[in-house]
Coordinates of C-alpha atoms in Angstrom, one line a residue:
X503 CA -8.4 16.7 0.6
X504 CA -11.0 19.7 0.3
X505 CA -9.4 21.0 -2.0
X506 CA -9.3 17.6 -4.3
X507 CA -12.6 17.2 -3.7
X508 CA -13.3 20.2 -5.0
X509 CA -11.0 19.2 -8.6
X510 CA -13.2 16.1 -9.1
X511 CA -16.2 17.6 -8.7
X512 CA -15.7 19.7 -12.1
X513 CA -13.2 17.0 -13.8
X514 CA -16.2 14.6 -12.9
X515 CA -18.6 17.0 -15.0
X516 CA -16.6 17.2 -18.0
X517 CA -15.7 13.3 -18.2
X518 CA -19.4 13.0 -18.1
X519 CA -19.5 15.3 -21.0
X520 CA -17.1 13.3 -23.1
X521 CA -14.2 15.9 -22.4
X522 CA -12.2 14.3 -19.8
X523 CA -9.2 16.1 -18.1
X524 CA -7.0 13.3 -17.2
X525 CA -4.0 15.6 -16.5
X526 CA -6.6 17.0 -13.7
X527 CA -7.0 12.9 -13.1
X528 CA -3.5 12.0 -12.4
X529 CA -3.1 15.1 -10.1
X530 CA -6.1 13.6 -8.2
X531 CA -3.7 10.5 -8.0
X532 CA -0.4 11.5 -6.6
X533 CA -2.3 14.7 -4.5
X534 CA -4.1 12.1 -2.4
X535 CA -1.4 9.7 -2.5
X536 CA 0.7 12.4 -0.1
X537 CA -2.5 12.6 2.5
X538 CA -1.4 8.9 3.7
X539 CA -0.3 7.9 6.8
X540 CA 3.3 7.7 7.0
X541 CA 4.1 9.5 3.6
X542 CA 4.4 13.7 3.2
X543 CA 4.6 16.0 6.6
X544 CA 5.9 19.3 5.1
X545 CA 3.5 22.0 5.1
X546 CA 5.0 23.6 2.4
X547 CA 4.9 21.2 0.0
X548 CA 0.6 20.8 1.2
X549 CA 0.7 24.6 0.5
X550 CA 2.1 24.0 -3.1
X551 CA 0.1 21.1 -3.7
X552 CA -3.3 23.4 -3.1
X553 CA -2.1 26.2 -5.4
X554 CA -1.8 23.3 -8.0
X555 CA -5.3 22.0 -7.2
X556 CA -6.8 25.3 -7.8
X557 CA -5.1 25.2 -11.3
X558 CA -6.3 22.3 -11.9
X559 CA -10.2 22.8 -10.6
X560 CA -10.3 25.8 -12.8
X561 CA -8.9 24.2 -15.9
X562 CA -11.2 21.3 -15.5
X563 CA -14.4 23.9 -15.0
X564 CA -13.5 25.7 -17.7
X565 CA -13.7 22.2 -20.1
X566 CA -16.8 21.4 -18.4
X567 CA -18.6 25.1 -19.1
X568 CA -17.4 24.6 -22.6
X569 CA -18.6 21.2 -23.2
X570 CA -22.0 21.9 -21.5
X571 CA -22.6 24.9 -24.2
X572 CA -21.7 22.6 -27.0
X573 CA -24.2 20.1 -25.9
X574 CA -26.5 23.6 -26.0
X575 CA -26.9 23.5 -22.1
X576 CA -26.7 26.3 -19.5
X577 CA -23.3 25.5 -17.3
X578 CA -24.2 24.7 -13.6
X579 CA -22.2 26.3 -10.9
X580 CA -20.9 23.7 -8.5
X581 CA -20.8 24.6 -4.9
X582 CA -18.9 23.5 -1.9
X583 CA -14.8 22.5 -2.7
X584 CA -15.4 23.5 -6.1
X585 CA -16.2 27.2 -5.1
X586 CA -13.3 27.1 -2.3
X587 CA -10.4 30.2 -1.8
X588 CA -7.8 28.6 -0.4
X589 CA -5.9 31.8 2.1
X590 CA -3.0 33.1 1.2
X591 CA -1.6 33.5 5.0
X592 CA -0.7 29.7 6.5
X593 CA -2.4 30.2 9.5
X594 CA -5.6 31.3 7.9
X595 CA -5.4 28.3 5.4
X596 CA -5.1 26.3 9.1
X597 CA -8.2 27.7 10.1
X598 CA -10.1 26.7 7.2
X599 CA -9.0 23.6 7.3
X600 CA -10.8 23.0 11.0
X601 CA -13.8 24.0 9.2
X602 CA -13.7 20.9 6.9
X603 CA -12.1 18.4 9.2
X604 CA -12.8 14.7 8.5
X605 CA -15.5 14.7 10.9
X606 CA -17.4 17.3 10.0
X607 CA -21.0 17.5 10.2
X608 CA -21.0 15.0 13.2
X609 CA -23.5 16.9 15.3
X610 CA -25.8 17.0 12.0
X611 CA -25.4 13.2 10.5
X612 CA -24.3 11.5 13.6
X613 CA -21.3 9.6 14.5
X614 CA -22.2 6.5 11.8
X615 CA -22.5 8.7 8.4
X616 CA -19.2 10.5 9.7
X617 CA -17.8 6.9 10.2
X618 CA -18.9 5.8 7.0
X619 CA -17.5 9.0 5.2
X620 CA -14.6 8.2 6.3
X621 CA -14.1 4.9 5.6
X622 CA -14.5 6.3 2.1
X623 CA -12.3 8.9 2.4
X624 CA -9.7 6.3 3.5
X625 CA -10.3 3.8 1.1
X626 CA -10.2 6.5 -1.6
X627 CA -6.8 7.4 -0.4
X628 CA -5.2 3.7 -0.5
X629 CA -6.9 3.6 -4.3
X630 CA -5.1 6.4 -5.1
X631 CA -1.7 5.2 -3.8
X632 CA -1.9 1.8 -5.7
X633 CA -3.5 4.0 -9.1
X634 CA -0.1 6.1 -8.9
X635 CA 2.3 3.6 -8.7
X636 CA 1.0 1.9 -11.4
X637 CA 0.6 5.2 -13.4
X638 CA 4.5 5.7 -12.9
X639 CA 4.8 2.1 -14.7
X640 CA 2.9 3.3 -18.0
X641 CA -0.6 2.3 -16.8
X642 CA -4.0 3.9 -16.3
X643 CA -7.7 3.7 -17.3
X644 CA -10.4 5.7 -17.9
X645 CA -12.3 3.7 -15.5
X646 CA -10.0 4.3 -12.5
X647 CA -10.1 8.2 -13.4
X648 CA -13.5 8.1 -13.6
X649 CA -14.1 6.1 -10.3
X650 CA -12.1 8.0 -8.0
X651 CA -13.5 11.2 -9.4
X652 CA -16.7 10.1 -9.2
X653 CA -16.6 9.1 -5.7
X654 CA -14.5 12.3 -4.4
X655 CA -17.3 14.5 -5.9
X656 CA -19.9 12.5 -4.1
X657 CA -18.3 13.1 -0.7
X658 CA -17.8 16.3 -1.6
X659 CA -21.6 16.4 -1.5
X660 CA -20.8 15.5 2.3
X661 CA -23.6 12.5 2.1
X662 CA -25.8 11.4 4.5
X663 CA -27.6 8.2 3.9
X664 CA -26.1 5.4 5.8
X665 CA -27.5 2.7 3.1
X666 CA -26.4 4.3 0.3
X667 CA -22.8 5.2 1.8
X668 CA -22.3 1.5 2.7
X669 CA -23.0 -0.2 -0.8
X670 CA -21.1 2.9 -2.5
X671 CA -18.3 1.3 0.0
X672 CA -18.7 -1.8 -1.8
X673 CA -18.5 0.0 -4.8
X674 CA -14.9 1.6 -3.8
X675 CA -14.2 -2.2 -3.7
X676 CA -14.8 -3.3 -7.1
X677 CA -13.1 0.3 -8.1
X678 CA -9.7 -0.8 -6.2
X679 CA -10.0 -4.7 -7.7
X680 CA -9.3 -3.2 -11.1
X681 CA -6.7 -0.4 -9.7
X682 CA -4.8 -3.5 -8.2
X683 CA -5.4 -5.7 -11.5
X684 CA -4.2 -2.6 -13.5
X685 CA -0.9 -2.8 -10.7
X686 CA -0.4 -5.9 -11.1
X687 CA 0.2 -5.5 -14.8
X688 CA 2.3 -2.6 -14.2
X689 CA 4.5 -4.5 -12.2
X690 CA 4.8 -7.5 -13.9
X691 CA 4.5 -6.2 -17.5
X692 CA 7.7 -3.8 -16.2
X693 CA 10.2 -6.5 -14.5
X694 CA 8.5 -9.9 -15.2
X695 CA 6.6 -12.3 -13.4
X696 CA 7.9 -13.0 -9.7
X697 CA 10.3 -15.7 -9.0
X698 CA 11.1 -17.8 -6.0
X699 CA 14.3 -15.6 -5.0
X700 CA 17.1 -16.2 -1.9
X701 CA 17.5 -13.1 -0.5
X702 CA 20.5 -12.0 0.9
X703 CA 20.2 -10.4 4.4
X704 CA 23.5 -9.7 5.7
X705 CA 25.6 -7.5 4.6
X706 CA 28.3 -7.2 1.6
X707 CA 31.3 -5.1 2.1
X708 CA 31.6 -2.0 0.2
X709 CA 29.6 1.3 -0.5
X710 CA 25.7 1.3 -0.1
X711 CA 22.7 2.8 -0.8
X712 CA 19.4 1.6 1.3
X713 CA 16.1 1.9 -0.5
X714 CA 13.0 1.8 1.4
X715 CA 8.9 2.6 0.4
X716 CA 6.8 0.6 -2.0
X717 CA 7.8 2.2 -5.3
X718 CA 9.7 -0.2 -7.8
X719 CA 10.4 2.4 -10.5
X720 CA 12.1 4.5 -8.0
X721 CA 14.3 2.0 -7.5
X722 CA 15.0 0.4 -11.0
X723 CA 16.3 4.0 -11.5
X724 CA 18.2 4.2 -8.7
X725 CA 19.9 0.7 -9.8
X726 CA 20.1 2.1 -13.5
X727 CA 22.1 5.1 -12.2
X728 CA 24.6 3.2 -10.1
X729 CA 25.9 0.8 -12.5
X730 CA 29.1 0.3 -12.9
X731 CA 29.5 3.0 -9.7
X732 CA 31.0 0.4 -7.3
X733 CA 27.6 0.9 -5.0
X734 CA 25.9 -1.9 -3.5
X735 CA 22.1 -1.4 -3.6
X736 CA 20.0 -2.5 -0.2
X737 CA 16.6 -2.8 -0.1
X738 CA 13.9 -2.1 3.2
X739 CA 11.1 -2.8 4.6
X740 CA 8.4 -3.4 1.0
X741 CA 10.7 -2.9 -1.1
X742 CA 12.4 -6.7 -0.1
X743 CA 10.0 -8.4 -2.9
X744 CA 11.6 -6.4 -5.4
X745 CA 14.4 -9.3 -5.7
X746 CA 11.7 -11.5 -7.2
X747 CA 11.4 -9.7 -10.5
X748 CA 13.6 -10.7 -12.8
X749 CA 14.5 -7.2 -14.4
X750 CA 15.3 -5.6 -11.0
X751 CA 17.7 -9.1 -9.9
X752 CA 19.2 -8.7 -12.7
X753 CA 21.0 -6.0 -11.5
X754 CA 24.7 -7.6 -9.7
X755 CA 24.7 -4.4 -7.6
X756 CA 21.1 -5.1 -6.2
X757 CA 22.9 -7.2 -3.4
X758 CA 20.6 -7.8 -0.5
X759 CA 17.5 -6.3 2.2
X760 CA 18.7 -4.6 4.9
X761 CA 16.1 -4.4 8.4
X762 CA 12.7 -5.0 8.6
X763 CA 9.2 -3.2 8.8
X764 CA 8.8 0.6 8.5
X765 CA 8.3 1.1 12.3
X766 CA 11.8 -0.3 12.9
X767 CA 13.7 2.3 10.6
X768 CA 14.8 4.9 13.1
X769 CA 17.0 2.3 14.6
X770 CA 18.2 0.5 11.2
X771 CA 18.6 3.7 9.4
X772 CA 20.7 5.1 12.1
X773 CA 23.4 2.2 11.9
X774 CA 23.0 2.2 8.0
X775 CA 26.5 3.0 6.6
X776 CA 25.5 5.2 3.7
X777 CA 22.6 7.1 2.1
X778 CA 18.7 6.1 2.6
X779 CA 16.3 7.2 -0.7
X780 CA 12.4 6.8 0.6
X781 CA 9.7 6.3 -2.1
X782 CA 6.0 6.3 -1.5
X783 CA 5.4 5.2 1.9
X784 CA 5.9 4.9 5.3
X785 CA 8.8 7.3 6.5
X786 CA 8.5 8.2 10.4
X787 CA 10.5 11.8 11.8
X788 CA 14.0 11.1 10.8
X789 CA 16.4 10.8 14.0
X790 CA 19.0 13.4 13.4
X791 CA 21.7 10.5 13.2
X792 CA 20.7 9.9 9.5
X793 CA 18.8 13.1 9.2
X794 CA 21.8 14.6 6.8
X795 CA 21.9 11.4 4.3
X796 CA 17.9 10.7 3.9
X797 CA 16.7 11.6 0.3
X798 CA 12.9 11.6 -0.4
X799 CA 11.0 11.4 -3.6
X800 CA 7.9 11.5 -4.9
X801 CA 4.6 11.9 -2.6
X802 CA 7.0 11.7 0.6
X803 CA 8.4 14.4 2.6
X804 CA 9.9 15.3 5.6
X805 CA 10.7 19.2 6.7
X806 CA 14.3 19.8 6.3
X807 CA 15.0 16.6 4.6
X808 CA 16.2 16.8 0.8
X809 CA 13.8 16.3 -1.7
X810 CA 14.8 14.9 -4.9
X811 CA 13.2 15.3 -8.4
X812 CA 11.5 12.1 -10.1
X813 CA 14.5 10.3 -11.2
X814 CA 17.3 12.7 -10.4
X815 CA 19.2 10.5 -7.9
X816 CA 22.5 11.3 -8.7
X817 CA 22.8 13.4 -4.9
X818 CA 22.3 9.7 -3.2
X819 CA 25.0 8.4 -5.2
X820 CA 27.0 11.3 -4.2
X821 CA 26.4 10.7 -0.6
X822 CA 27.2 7.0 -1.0
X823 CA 30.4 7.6 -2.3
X824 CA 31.3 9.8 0.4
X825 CA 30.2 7.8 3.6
X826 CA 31.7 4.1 4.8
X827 CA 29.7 1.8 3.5
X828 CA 30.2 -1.7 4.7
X829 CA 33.8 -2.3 5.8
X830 CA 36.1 -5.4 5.1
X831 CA 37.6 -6.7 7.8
X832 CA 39.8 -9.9 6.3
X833 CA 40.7 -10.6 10.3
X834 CA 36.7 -10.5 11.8
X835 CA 35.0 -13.8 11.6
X836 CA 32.8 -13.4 8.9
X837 CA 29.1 -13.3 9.6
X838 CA 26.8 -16.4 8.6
X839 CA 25.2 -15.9 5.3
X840 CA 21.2 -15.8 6.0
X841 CA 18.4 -15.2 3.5
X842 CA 14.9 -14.7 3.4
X843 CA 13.1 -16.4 -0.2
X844 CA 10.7 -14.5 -1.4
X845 CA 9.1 -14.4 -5.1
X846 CA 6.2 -16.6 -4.6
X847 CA 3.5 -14.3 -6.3
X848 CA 0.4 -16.1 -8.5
X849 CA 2.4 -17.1 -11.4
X850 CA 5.1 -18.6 -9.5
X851 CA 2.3 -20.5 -7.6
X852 CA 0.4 -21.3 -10.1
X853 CA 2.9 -22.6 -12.2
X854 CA 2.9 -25.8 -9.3
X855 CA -1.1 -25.6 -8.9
X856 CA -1.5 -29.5 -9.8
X857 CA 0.9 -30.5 -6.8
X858 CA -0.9 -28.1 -4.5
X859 CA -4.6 -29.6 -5.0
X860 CA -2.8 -32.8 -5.2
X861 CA -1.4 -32.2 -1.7
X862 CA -4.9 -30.6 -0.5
X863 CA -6.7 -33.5 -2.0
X864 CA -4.1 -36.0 -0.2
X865 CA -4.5 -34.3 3.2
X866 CA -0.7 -33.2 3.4
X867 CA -1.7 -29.9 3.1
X868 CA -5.2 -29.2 5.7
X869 CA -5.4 -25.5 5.7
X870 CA -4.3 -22.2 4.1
X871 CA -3.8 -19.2 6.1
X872 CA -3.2 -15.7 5.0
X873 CA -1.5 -13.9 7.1
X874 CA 0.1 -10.5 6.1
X875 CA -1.3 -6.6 5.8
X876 CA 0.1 -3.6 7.5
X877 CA 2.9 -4.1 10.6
X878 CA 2.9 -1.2 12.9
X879 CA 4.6 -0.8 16.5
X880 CA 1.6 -0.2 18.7
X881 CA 0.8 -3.1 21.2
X882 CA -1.1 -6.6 20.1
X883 CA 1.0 -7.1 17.1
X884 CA 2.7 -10.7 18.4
X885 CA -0.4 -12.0 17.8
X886 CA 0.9 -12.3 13.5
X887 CA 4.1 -14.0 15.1
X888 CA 2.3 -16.5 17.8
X889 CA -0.3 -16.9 15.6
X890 CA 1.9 -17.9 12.3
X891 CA 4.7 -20.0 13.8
X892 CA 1.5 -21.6 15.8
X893 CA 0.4 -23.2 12.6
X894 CA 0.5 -26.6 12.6
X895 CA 3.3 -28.2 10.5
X896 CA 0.4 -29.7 7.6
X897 CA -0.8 -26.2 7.2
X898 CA 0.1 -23.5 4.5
X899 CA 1.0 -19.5 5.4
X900 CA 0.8 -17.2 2.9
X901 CA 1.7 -13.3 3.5
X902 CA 2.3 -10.3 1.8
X903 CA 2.8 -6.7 3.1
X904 CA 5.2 -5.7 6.1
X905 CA 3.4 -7.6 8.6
X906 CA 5.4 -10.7 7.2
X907 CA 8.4 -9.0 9.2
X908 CA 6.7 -10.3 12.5
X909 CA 7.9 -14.3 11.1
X910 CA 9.4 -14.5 7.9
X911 CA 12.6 -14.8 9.7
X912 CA 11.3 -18.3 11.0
X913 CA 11.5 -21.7 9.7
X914 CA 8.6 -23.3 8.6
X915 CA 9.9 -26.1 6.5
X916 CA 8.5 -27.3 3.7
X917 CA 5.3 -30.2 2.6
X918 CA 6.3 -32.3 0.1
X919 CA 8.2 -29.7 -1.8
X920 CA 5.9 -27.0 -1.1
X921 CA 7.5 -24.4 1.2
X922 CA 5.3 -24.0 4.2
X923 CA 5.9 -20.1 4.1
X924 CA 4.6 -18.5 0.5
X925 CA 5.7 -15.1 0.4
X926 CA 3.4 -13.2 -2.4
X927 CA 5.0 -9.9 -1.9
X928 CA 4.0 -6.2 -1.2
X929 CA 0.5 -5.1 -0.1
X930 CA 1.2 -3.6 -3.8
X931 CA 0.5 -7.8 -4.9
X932 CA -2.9 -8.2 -3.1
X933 CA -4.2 -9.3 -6.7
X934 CA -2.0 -12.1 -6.3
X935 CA -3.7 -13.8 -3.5
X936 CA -6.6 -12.6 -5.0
X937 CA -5.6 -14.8 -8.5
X938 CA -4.2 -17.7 -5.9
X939 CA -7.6 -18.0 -4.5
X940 CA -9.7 -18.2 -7.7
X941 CA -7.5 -20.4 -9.2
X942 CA -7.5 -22.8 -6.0
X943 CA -11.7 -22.5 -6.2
X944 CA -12.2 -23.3 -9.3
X945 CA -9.3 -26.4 -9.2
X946 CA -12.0 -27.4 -6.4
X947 CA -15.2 -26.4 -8.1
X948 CA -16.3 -24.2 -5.3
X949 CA -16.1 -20.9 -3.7
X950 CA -13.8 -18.9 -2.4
X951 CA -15.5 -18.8 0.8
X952 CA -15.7 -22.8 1.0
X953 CA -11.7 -23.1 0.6
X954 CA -9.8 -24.1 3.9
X955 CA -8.2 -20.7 3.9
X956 CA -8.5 -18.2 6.5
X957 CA -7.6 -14.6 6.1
X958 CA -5.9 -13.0 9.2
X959 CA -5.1 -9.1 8.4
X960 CA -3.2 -7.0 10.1
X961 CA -4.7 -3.5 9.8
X962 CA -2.9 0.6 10.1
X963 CA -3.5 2.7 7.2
X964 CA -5.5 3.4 4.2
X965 CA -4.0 0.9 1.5
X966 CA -5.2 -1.8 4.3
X967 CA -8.8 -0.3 3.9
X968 CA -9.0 -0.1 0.2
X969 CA -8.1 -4.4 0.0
X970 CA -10.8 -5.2 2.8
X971 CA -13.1 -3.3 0.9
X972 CA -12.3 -5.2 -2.4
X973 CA -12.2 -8.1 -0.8
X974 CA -15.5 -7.6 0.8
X975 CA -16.5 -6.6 -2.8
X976 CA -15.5 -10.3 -3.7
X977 CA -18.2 -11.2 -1.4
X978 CA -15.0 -13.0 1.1
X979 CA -16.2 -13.7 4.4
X980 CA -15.0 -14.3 7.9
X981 CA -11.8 -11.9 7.7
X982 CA -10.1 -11.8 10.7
X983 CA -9.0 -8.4 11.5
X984 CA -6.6 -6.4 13.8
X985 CA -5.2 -6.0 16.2
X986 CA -7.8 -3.2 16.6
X987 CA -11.0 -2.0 14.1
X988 CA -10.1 1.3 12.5
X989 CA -11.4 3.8 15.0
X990 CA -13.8 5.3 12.8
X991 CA -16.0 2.4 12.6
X992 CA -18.7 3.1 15.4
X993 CA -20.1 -0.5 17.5
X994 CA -23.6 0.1 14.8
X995 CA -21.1 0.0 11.9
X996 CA -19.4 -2.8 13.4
X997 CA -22.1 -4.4 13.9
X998 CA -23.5 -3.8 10.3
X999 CA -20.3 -5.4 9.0
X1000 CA -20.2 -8.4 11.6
X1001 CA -23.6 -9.1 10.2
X1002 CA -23.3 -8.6 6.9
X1003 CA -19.8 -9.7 6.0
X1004 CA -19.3 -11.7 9.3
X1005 CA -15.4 -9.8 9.7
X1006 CA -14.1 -11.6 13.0
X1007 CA -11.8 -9.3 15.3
X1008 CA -8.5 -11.7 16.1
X1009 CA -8.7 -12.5 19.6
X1010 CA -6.0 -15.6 21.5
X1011 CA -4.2 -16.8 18.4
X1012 CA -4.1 -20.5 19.7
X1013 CA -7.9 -19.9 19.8
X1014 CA -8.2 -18.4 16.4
X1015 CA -6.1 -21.4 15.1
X1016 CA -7.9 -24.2 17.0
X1017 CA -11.8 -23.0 15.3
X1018 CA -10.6 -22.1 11.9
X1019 CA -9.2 -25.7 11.9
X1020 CA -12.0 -26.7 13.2
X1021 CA -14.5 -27.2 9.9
X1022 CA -11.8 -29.0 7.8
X1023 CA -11.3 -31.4 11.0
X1024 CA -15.5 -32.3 10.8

C-alpha cells in the first residue's frame, strides 16, 4: 500500500496537469485489489507487484516533470511514498514495512485519526476491487482514476484532521456510488439484465469444474473454453448470481452451485470431485486434500498453488478431465432435485414495481428488510438466520452478498405473487438495491429514509466498508450493523457516527424485528 501510495501521488500530479497516466491508474486498481482480505498471500507475488509500482511511480513522475515545464513551472519533488526504495533483500523490505504499518503515527495523531485513516484505507481498497472488475468488463472513467488517486495521495500525506478526514470519508462514498454504477453497467451491459433463475443445487453426473470468487469474466471464459468438452460448470459461494444473466445461462454446461459461503470452502472444496478455479476474492489456506487441483487467477494467490494467466484456463480443464467428476449410479436412489432462485436484481424488480406499491399501499406487504453483506465464520452470525426466517410472513427480505447463505436455503413463500425472499445478487449488485430503493421513494413521493425498509448488514472486509460509506453518502440512516464494528472505529468515532448517521449495532434479532416494525405499526 506504501508503495501505491506513493504511484498516486505523482499520477495525481500529472492528471492535474492534463497528462493522465491511466496505465499507472489501472495498476493502482488491481495492485490494491490483491491487499484484501481473503484474496493474495504469496509474498512473492507482493515483491513483484512493488517492483511494478516503482515502474509505474517513475513513469508517472516523469509525465508530471514534463508537463509542469510545459506549463513553464519548476517540477516539485514529492516526498514520503513517492521518494520510497523499496530493499532488495525480503527481510529488509519486512522491516520497512513495520515502519509504515497501518497504524502508524498513533502516538503522534491519536487512536481516532489512525482510526479514521483507516477507514479510508479500507474503503479505498473495496473501491478498488469493484473499479477492477468492472475494468475487466470494458469499463472505466476518468473520474474513478482520478478519485482513487486523489485520495491515496492524500493519505499518503498521513492526515491528521479528524473533521476533514471524516467528510473526505463521505466523499470516498460518492466516489464508490459511481464505481458501483460504472459495475453495474459492466455487468449488465456484458450478460444482460438479471432474471429470476431456478438454480440447480445438487449435483449432475459427469465431469466438473467448481468456480468460486466474484469475477464474472473469469468465468464466462472458463464456460467459453469448455464447450463442447463434456464438463459440467459449478459455481460457489458469489459466483451463484451468475445464473441470472442471460449470456452466462446460456451456457447448457453452466449446470448448477455447488456449497455455500467462502468460509465453508475447506470442507466443500475437499469433497469436490474435480478442479476448483478462484477469481477475485475470498480463498482461505487450501487443505492439502484439494491443494493439487486449486487454480488461481487474477489478484488471488496462495503459496504453492498454481497460478494461471488471465484467460489461460485450459490447465483446469485438463485437471477436470482427469479427476471423477460426479459419478452415475443408475442403482442409488437419486437425490431430490433442490434449487435456490435467484436473478431478482433492479430491473427484474422493477419491471413488477406497480404490484409492489400496490401490495405496500394494500398493507399485504408492511415492511422491507435488507438483509445481506459479508458472511464470515466467527461467532454472532445466526443472528442474519434468526433474524430473516423471524420475519413476519407480510414482510419482504431482500439480500445480496454471501451473508444470504445463512437463509436462502429456507422457505419464505411468497405475497400475492411477490416472492417473500428477493435475491439481488453479489455485494458486486449493491447499485441494485440502491436503484430498488429510489424507485420505491419516488413511487411514494418520499425519502429513502421514510420507506418501511430496514437495512441489516453483515460486516468482514473492505468491499463492506466502501457500500456503508456510499450509503452513508446517500444520507441513509439507521443501518444496522454487525455482528461487531470494524475494530478500527474507536468508542469517539462510534459515537461520531451514532450521532451523525444514527448506524444501530444489531443486538437480539426478535428485538431488532419487534422496533423496526414498530413505526409502520403507529
Amino acid at each position: 500500500m506504501h508503495a501505491a501510495k506513493g504511484v498516486a501521488q505523482y499520477a495525481a500530479e500529472a492528471r492535474s496537469l492534463g497528462q493522465p497516466d491511466d496505465e499507472a491508474a489501472r495498476f493502482l486498481l488491481f495492485s490494491v485489489f490483491t491487499t484484501l482480505t481473503n484474496v493474495n498471500f504469496n509474498p512473492s507475488r507482493f515483491g513483484a507487484l512493488i517492483q511494478q509500482a516503482v515502474a509505474h511511480r517513475d513513469r508517472a513522475r516523469a509525465r508530471y516533470e514534463a508537463a509542469a515545464r510545459a506549463a513553464g513551472a519548476e517540477p516539485r519533488e514529492l516526498a514520503g511514498p513517492a521518494a520510497w526504495q523499496p530493499a532488495d533483500d525480503p527481510d529488509a523490505l519486512a522491516r520497512q514495512a513495520a515502519e509504515v504499518r497501518v497504524d502508524a503515527g498513533l502516538a503522534l495523531v491519536g487512536p481516532d485519526v489512525v482510526g479514521l485513516r483507516s477507514l479510508h484505507l479500507y474503503a479505498l481498497k473495496g473501491i478498488c476491487a469493484y473499479a477492477h472488475h468492472a475494468h475487466v468488463l470494458g469499463k472505466e472513467s476518468a473520474e474513478v482514476f482520478a478519485g482513487v488517486e486523489s485520495a491515496l495521495a492524500h493519505l499518503a500525506g498521513e492526515p491528521a484532521d479528524a473533521a476533514d478526514l471524516v467528510e473526505r470519508a463521505v466523499g470516498l462514498g460518492r466516489l464508490n456510488l459511481a464505481v458501483i454504477e460504472l459495475l453495474d453497467a459492466a455487468n449488465t451491459g456484458a450478460y444482460g439484465a438479471q432474471q429470476p433463475t431456478a438454480v440447480r443445487t445438487t449435483p449432475v453426473a459427469g465431469k466438473a469444474i467448481l468456480v468460486s470468487g466474484h469475477d464474472l469474466h473469469d468465468l464466462e471464459q472458463l464456460l467459453e473454453q469448455t464447450v463442447g468438452q463434456g464438463v459440467n460448470v459449478y459455481t460457489h459461494g458469489e459466483m451463484l448470481p451468475a445464473h441470472a444473466y442471460p449470456l452466462l445461462k446460456a451456457y447448457p454446461h453452466l449446470v448448477g452451485n455447488y456449497g455455500g459461503a467462502w468460509q465453508d470452502q475447506q470442507r466443500e472444496f475437499a469433497a469436490f470431485p474435480g478442479p476448483i478455479l478462484m477469481t477475485s476474492n475470498c480463498i482461505v489456506e487450501p487443505h492439502v486434500s484439494y491443494r493439487r487441483r486449486i487454480f488461481t487467477t487474477g489478484p488471488v494467490g496462495w503459496p504453492g498453488v498454481r497460478h494461471l494467466a488471465e484467460g489461460d484456463f485450459g490447465p483446469v480443464v485438463q485437471a477436470a478431465r482427469a479427476l471423477p467428476g460426479f459419478p452415475a449410479d443408475p442403482d442409488a436412489e437419486p437425490e431430490p432435485e433442490r434449487l435456490l432462485t435467484v436473478g431478482f436484481g433492479a430491473d427484474a424488480v422493477l419491471a413488477v414495481a406497480d404490484r409492489v406499491t400496490a401490495a405496500v399501499r394494500s398493507g399485504a406487504i408492511r415492511h422491507f428488510f435488507l438483509v445481506g453483506g459479508c458472511d464470515g465464520p466467527t461467532p454472532g452470525r445466526d443472528y442474519y438466520t434468526e433474524f430473516a426466517v423471524g420475519a413476519p410472513e407480510d414482510t419482504v427480505v431482500l439480500t445480496l452478498g454471501c451473508a444470504k447463505y445463512r437463509f436462502n436455503g429456507h422457505e419464505f413463500g411468497e405475497i400475492g405473487g411477490i416472492p417473500r425472499l428477493l435475491d439481488l445478487g453479489q455485494c458486486n449488485d449493491t447499485h441494485s438495491a440502491i436503484r430498488i430503493a429510489a424507485a420505491l421513494a419516488e413511487a411514494f413521493e418520499c425519502e429513502v429514509n421514510d420507506l418501511p425498509l430496514t437495512l441489516v448488514l453483515s460486516w468482514t472486509e473492505q468491499k463492506a466498508v466502501a457500500v456503508l460509506l456510499a450509503l452513508l453518502a446517500l444520507g441513509i440512516r439507521t443501518i444496522h450493523l454487525g455482528p461487531t464494528l470494524p475494530g478500527f472505529l474507536t468508542p469517539n468515532l462510534v459515537d461520531a457516527l451514532v450521532q451523525r448517521f444514527d448506524l444501530r449495532l444489531i443486538g437480539d434479532p426478535a428485538a431488532d424485528l419487534a422496533a423496526a416494525l414498530e413505526p409502520a405499526a403507529q
